[in-house]
Amino acid sequence: MNKVRKVVLVTGASSGIGFDAAQALAARGHKVYAAARRVEKMEPLKAKGIEVLRMDVTDEASMAEGVESILKNEGRIDVLVNNAGYGFFGAIETVPMEEARRQLEVNVFGLARLCQLVLPTMRKQGGGRIVNTSSIAGRSVFYFGGWYHVSKYSVEALSDAMRMELKPFGIDVVMIEPGAIKTDWGIIAARHLAESTKDTAYEPTAAPWAKTMDWAYRSNLISSPRVITRAILRAVDSRRPRARYRKGRLSGTVIFLHWLLPARCWDALMRRFGEIRN
């Protein structure tokens, strides 16, 4: 592990993985800037020496001002942890296009724009690291997750492209691929699924899926955010980080089965999933 103190920007730090990772990175001795829209939820981070920024990854001015303030204070940015993201589940037909676009704005275009904003500094420094939170949803497709999967498949492709482009400048690009992680993400996605399909032709199959998702993310059967935090620490501190860190309950199994099974078998498996708790 590389013990050099680094200046790290973590987005989506108001809860879940981002909140946990910001604390762990600060405990390692790094100078951490935690960014999110809900600044009030990051108040506990200040007590641990973490700088808090109000940042909306769908707002160009917000992102530019945040990066500029870090450069003004520190003169450098060594690591960008792109963790902001959300999921709006539902049938492709029933998810409003404004929600589909917003999901792509947050999960893909906001991530890409922040990379563009920090890369000139990283090149000037002669190195840096970008850590993108992807998902097993970028390597497989679940029932009613269509637009979310579109966004995460895009993060995978974007990260692969940047890894090749930035290698000559000494900049590493690393992907974190969480499996099922116990955060509010799944509960919110389940609620969106139920709402977006209510009173539609999809409700008979979507409603059981939503109930199963909500139950699963409230249970103790899935992994703690700490599992992903440890992967982020490795991605930040390793001298030669891996291209991908796949962690969390069912992460390897899901991707393996998606690769192994014929498409129609995978489809049937997904349709049955909603019957687990019903």
CSV table of C-alpha atoms in Angstrom, one decimal:
chain,number,residue,atom,x,y,z
A,1,MET,CA,0.0,0.0,0.0
A,2,ASN,CA,1.1,3.5,-0.8
A,3,LYS,CA,1.1,5.6,2.4
A,4,VAL,CA,1.6,9.0,0.7
A,5,ARG,CA,-0.9,11.5,1.9
A,6,LYS,CA,-3.3,12.3,-1.0
A,7,VAL,CA,-5.9,14.9,-1.7
A,8,VAL,CA,-9.1,13.0,-2.4
A,9,LEU,CA,-12.5,14.2,-3.7
A,10,VAL,CA,-15.4,11.8,-2.9
A,11,THR,CA,-18.8,12.4,-4.4
A,12,GLY,CA,-22.1,11.1,-3.1
A,13,ALA,CA,-20.7,11.4,0.4
A,14,SER,CA,-23.9,12.2,2.3
A,15,SER,CA,-24.8,8.6,3.0
A,16,GLY,CA,-24.0,4.9,2.4
A,17,ILE,CA,-20.7,4.0,0.7
A,18,GLY,CA,-19.5,7.5,0.1
A,19,PHE,CA,-20.1,8.6,3.7
A,20,ASP,CA,-18.2,5.5,5.0
A,21,ALA,CA,-15.4,5.8,2.4
A,22,ALA,CA,-14.8,9.4,3.2
A,23,GLN,CA,-14.2,8.6,6.9
A,24,ALA,CA,-12.0,5.6,6.1
A,25,LEU,CA,-9.8,7.6,3.7
A,26,ALA,CA,-9.4,10.4,6.3
A,27,ALA,CA,-8.4,7.8,8.9
A,28,ARG,CA,-5.7,6.7,6.5
A,29,GLY,CA,-4.3,10.2,6.7
A,30,HIS,CA,-5.6,11.5,3.3
A,31,LYS,CA,-7.0,15.0,2.9
A,32,VAL,CA,-10.6,14.3,2.0
A,33,TYR,CA,-13.2,16.5,0.4
A,34,ALA,CA,-16.6,15.1,0.8
A,35,ALA,CA,-19.2,16.3,-1.8
A,36,ALA,CA,-22.9,15.9,-2.1
A,37,ARG,CA,-26.1,18.0,-2.5
A,38,ARG,CA,-27.3,17.4,1.1
A,39,VAL,CA,-24.5,19.2,3.1
A,40,GLU,CA,-26.4,18.9,6.3
A,41,LYS,CA,-26.1,15.1,6.3
A,42,MET,CA,-22.3,15.4,6.1
A,43,GLU,CA,-22.0,17.5,9.3
A,44,PRO,CA,-20.6,14.5,11.3
A,45,LEU,CA,-17.7,14.3,8.8
A,46,LYS,CA,-16.4,17.7,9.7
A,47,ALA,CA,-15.5,16.5,13.2
A,48,LYS,CA,-13.1,14.0,11.6
A,49,GLY,CA,-11.2,16.7,9.7
A,50,ILE,CA,-13.0,16.2,6.4
A,51,GLU,CA,-13.8,19.2,4.3
A,52,VAL,CA,-17.4,19.3,3.1
A,53,LEU,CA,-18.6,20.7,-0.3
A,54,ARG,CA,-22.0,21.3,-1.6
A,55,MET,CA,-21.9,19.7,-5.1
A,56,ASP,CA,-24.7,18.7,-7.6
A,57,VAL,CA,-23.2,16.4,-10.3
A,58,THR,CA,-26.0,17.6,-12.6
A,59,ASP,CA,-24.9,21.2,-12.3
A,60,GLU,CA,-21.9,22.3,-14.3
A,61,ALA,CA,-21.2,25.4,-12.1
A,62,SER,CA,-21.5,23.4,-8.9
A,63,MET,CA,-18.9,20.9,-10.1
A,64,ALA,CA,-16.5,23.5,-11.4
A,65,GLU,CA,-16.7,25.6,-8.3
A,66,GLY,CA,-16.0,22.5,-6.1
A,67,VAL,CA,-13.0,21.5,-8.1
A,68,GLU,CA,-11.7,25.1,-8.1
A,69,SER,CA,-12.0,25.4,-4.4
A,70,ILE,CA,-10.0,22.3,-3.8
A,71,LEU,CA,-7.3,23.5,-6.1
A,72,LYS,CA,-7.3,26.8,-4.4
A,73,ASN,CA,-6.8,25.2,-1.0
A,74,GLU,CA,-4.5,22.3,-1.8
A,75,GLY,CA,-3.0,23.1,-5.2
A,76,ARG,CA,-3.6,19.5,-6.4
A,77,ILE,CA,-6.2,16.7,-6.6
A,78,ASP,CA,-4.7,13.2,-6.5
A,79,VAL,CA,-7.8,11.1,-6.5
A,80,LEU,CA,-11.3,11.4,-7.7
A,81,VAL,CA,-13.8,8.9,-6.3
A,82,ASN,CA,-16.9,9.1,-8.4
A,83,ASN,CA,-19.5,7.6,-6.1
A,84,ALA,CA,-22.6,9.7,-6.7
A,85,GLY,CA,-25.5,7.8,-8.2
A,86,TYR,CA,-29.0,6.5,-7.9
A,87,GLY,CA,-31.4,4.0,-9.3
A,88,PHE,CA,-34.9,4.4,-10.7
A,89,PHE,CA,-36.3,1.0,-11.4
A,90,GLY,CA,-39.3,0.3,-13.6
A,91,ALA,CA,-40.3,-0.9,-17.0
A,92,ILE,CA,-38.7,0.9,-19.9
A,93,GLU,CA,-42.2,1.9,-21.0
A,94,THR,CA,-43.3,3.3,-17.7
A,95,VAL,CA,-40.3,5.1,-16.4
A,96,PRO,CA,-40.8,8.8,-17.3
A,97,MET,CA,-38.2,10.0,-19.8
A,98,GLU,CA,-37.2,12.8,-17.5
A,99,GLU,CA,-36.3,10.2,-14.9
A,100,ALA,CA,-34.4,8.2,-17.4
A,101,ARG,CA,-32.4,11.3,-18.5
A,102,ARG,CA,-31.8,12.3,-14.9
A,103,GLN,CA,-30.4,8.8,-14.1
A,104,LEU,CA,-28.0,9.2,-17.0
A,105,GLU,CA,-27.1,12.7,-16.0
A,106,VAL,CA,-26.2,11.6,-12.4
A,107,ASN,CA,-24.6,8.2,-13.1
A,108,VAL,CA,-22.8,8.9,-16.4
A,109,PHE,CA,-22.6,12.5,-17.6
A,110,GLY,CA,-21.9,14.0,-14.1
A,111,LEU,CA,-19.2,11.4,-13.6
A,112,ALA,CA,-17.7,12.1,-17.0
A,113,ARG,CA,-17.7,15.9,-16.5
A,114,LEU,CA,-16.0,15.6,-13.1
A,115,CYS,CA,-13.3,13.5,-14.8
A,116,GLN,CA,-12.9,16.3,-17.4
A,117,LEU,CA,-12.6,18.9,-14.7
A,118,VAL,CA,-9.8,17.1,-12.7
A,119,LEU,CA,-7.8,15.6,-15.6
A,120,PRO,CA,-5.9,18.8,-16.6
A,121,THR,CA,-4.5,19.1,-13.1
A,122,MET,CA,-3.7,15.4,-12.9
A,123,ARG,CA,-1.8,15.5,-16.2
A,124,LYS,CA,0.1,18.6,-15.0
A,125,GLN,CA,1.0,16.8,-11.8
A,126,GLY,CA,2.3,13.8,-13.7
A,127,GLY,CA,-0.2,11.4,-12.3
A,128,GLY,CA,-3.5,10.7,-10.5
A,129,ARG,CA,-6.2,8.2,-10.0
A,130,ILE,CA,-9.9,8.1,-10.9
A,131,VAL,CA,-12.1,5.5,-9.0
A,132,ASN,CA,-15.5,5.0,-10.5
A,133,THR,CA,-18.3,3.3,-8.7
A,134,SER,CA,-19.9,1.0,-11.2
A,135,SER,CA,-21.9,-2.1,-10.2
A,136,ILE,CA,-22.6,-5.7,-11.1
A,137,ALA,CA,-25.5,-3.9,-12.9
A,138,GLY,CA,-22.9,-2.9,-15.4
A,139,ARG,CA,-22.2,-6.5,-16.2
A,140,SER,CA,-25.6,-8.1,-15.9
A,141,VAL,CA,-29.3,-7.1,-16.3
A,142,PHE,CA,-32.0,-7.6,-13.7
A,143,TYR,CA,-35.8,-7.5,-14.2
A,144,PHE,CA,-37.1,-3.9,-14.4
A,145,GLY,CA,-33.7,-2.3,-14.0
A,146,GLY,CA,-33.4,-1.3,-17.6
A,147,TRP,CA,-32.5,2.4,-17.3
A,148,TYR,CA,-30.2,1.9,-14.3
A,149,HIS,CA,-28.4,-0.9,-16.3
A,150,VAL,CA,-28.0,1.5,-19.3
A,151,SER,CA,-26.2,3.9,-17.0
A,152,LYS,CA,-23.9,1.4,-15.3
A,153,TYR,CA,-23.0,-0.4,-18.6
A,154,SER,CA,-22.0,3.1,-19.8
A,155,VAL,CA,-19.8,3.7,-16.7
A,156,GLU,CA,-18.0,0.4,-17.5
A,157,ALA,CA,-17.4,1.4,-21.1
A,158,LEU,CA,-16.4,5.0,-20.2
A,159,SER,CA,-13.9,3.7,-17.6
A,160,ASP,CA,-12.4,1.1,-19.9
A,161,ALA,CA,-11.9,3.9,-22.5
A,162,MET,CA,-10.3,6.3,-20.0
A,163,ARG,CA,-8.0,3.7,-18.6
A,164,MET,CA,-6.4,3.3,-22.0
A,165,GLU,CA,-6.4,7.0,-22.9
A,166,LEU,CA,-4.9,8.1,-19.6
A,167,LYS,CA,-2.2,5.4,-19.0
A,168,PRO,CA,0.5,7.5,-20.9
A,169,PHE,CA,-0.1,10.3,-18.4
A,170,GLY,CA,0.4,8.1,-15.3
A,171,ILE,CA,-3.3,8.3,-14.4
A,172,ASP,CA,-5.0,5.1,-13.3
A,173,VAL,CA,-8.7,4.4,-13.8
A,174,VAL,CA,-10.2,1.9,-11.4
A,175,MET,CA,-13.8,0.5,-11.3
A,176,ILE,CA,-15.5,-0.7,-8.1
A,177,GLU,CA,-18.3,-3.2,-8.9
A,178,PRO,CA,-20.5,-3.6,-5.8
A,179,GLY,CA,-22.9,-6.5,-5.5
A,180,ALA,CA,-25.8,-6.3,-3.0
A,181,ILE,CA,-24.9,-3.7,-0.4
A,182,LYS,CA,-27.0,-2.7,2.6
A,183,THR,CA,-27.8,1.0,1.8
A,184,ASP,CA,-31.0,3.0,1.2
A,185,TRP,CA,-30.3,2.7,-2.6
A,186,GLY,CA,-32.2,-0.6,-2.9
A,187,ILE,CA,-35.2,0.6,-0.8
A,188,ILE,CA,-35.5,3.7,-2.9
A,189,ALA,CA,-35.2,1.8,-6.1
A,190,ALA,CA,-37.9,-0.7,-4.9
A,191,ARG,CA,-40.2,2.2,-4.2
A,192,HIS,CA,-39.6,3.7,-7.6
A,193,LEU,CA,-40.4,0.3,-9.2
A,194,ALA,CA,-43.7,0.0,-7.3
A,195,GLU,CA,-44.7,3.6,-8.1
A,196,SER,CA,-43.7,3.6,-11.8
A,197,THR,CA,-45.6,0.4,-12.6
A,198,LYS,CA,-48.7,0.9,-10.4
A,199,ASP,CA,-52.0,0.5,-12.4
A,200,THR,CA,-50.1,-0.5,-15.5
A,201,ALA,CA,-49.9,-3.8,-17.4
A,202,TYR,CA,-46.6,-4.5,-15.6
A,203,GLU,CA,-47.9,-4.3,-12.0
A,204,PRO,CA,-48.7,-8.0,-11.5
A,205,THR,CA,-45.0,-8.9,-12.0
A,206,ALA,CA,-43.4,-5.7,-10.9
A,207,ALA,CA,-45.1,-5.5,-7.5
A,208,PRO,CA,-43.7,-8.8,-6.2
A,209,TRP,CA,-40.2,-7.7,-7.4
A,210,ALA,CA,-40.5,-4.4,-5.6
A,211,LYS,CA,-41.5,-6.3,-2.4
A,212,THR,CA,-38.6,-8.7,-2.7
A,213,MET,CA,-36.1,-5.9,-3.3
A,214,ASP,CA,-37.4,-3.9,-0.3
A,215,TRP,CA,-37.2,-7.0,1.9
A,216,ALA,CA,-33.7,-7.9,0.7
A,217,TYR,CA,-32.2,-4.4,1.3
A,218,ARG,CA,-33.7,-4.2,4.8
A,219,SER,CA,-32.4,-7.7,5.7
A,220,ASN,CA,-28.9,-8.7,7.0
A,221,LEU,CA,-28.4,-11.1,4.1
A,222,ILE,CA,-26.5,-8.6,2.0
A,223,SER,CA,-23.1,-7.0,2.5
A,224,SER,CA,-22.2,-4.0,4.6
A,225,PRO,CA,-20.9,-0.8,2.9
A,226,ARG,CA,-17.6,-1.5,4.7
A,227,VAL,CA,-16.9,-4.2,2.1
A,228,ILE,CA,-16.9,-1.6,-0.7
A,229,THR,CA,-15.0,0.9,1.5
A,230,ARG,CA,-12.2,-1.6,1.8
A,231,ALA,CA,-12.1,-2.0,-2.0
A,232,ILE,CA,-12.0,1.8,-2.4
A,233,LEU,CA,-9.1,2.0,0.0
A,234,ARG,CA,-7.2,-0.6,-2.0
A,235,ALA,CA,-8.0,1.3,-5.2
A,236,VAL,CA,-6.7,4.6,-3.7
A,237,ASP,CA,-3.6,3.3,-1.9
A,238,SER,CA,-2.3,0.4,-4.0
A,239,ARG,CA,0.8,1.2,-6.1
A,240,ARG,CA,-0.6,-0.9,-8.9
A,241,PRO,CA,-4.4,-1.0,-8.5
A,242,ARG,CA,-6.5,-3.6,-10.4
A,243,ALA,CA,-8.7,-2.4,-13.2
A,244,ARG,CA,-11.8,-3.8,-11.3
A,245,TYR,CA,-12.6,-4.6,-7.7
A,246,ARG,CA,-15.7,-6.7,-7.5
A,247,LYS,CA,-17.0,-7.0,-3.9
A,248,GLY,CA,-20.2,-7.7,-2.1
A,249,ARG,CA,-22.7,-10.5,-1.7
A,250,LEU,CA,-23.5,-12.4,-4.9
A,251,SER,CA,-21.3,-10.1,-7.0
A,252,GLY,CA,-19.2,-12.9,-8.5
A,253,THR,CA,-22.0,-15.3,-8.8
A,254,VAL,CA,-24.3,-13.0,-10.6
A,255,ILE,CA,-21.8,-12.0,-13.2
A,256,PHE,CA,-20.7,-15.6,-13.7
A,257,LEU,CA,-24.3,-16.8,-14.2
A,258,HIS,CA,-25.1,-13.9,-16.6
A,259,TRP,CA,-22.1,-15.0,-18.7
A,260,LEU,CA,-22.8,-18.7,-18.4
A,261,LEU,CA,-26.5,-19.1,-18.9
A,262,PRO,CA,-28.2,-18.8,-22.3
A,263,ALA,CA,-30.2,-15.5,-22.5
A,264,ARG,CA,-33.6,-17.1,-22.1
A,265,CYS,CA,-32.5,-19.1,-19.0
A,266,TRP,CA,-31.2,-15.9,-17.4
A,267,ASP,CA,-34.5,-14.1,-18.3
A,268,ALA,CA,-36.5,-17.0,-16.7
A,269,LEU,CA,-34.3,-16.8,-13.5
A,270,MET,CA,-34.9,-13.1,-13.2
A,271,ARG,CA,-38.7,-13.5,-13.6
A,272,ARG,CA,-38.7,-16.0,-10.8
A,273,PHE,CA,-36.7,-13.8,-8.4
A,274,GLY,CA,-39.8,-11.8,-7.4
A,275,GLU,CA,-41.4,-15.0,-6.1
A,276,ILE,CA,-38.9,-15.4,-3.3
A,277,ARG,CA,-40.9,-13.6,-0.7
A,278,ASN,CA,-44.4,-14.0,-2.3
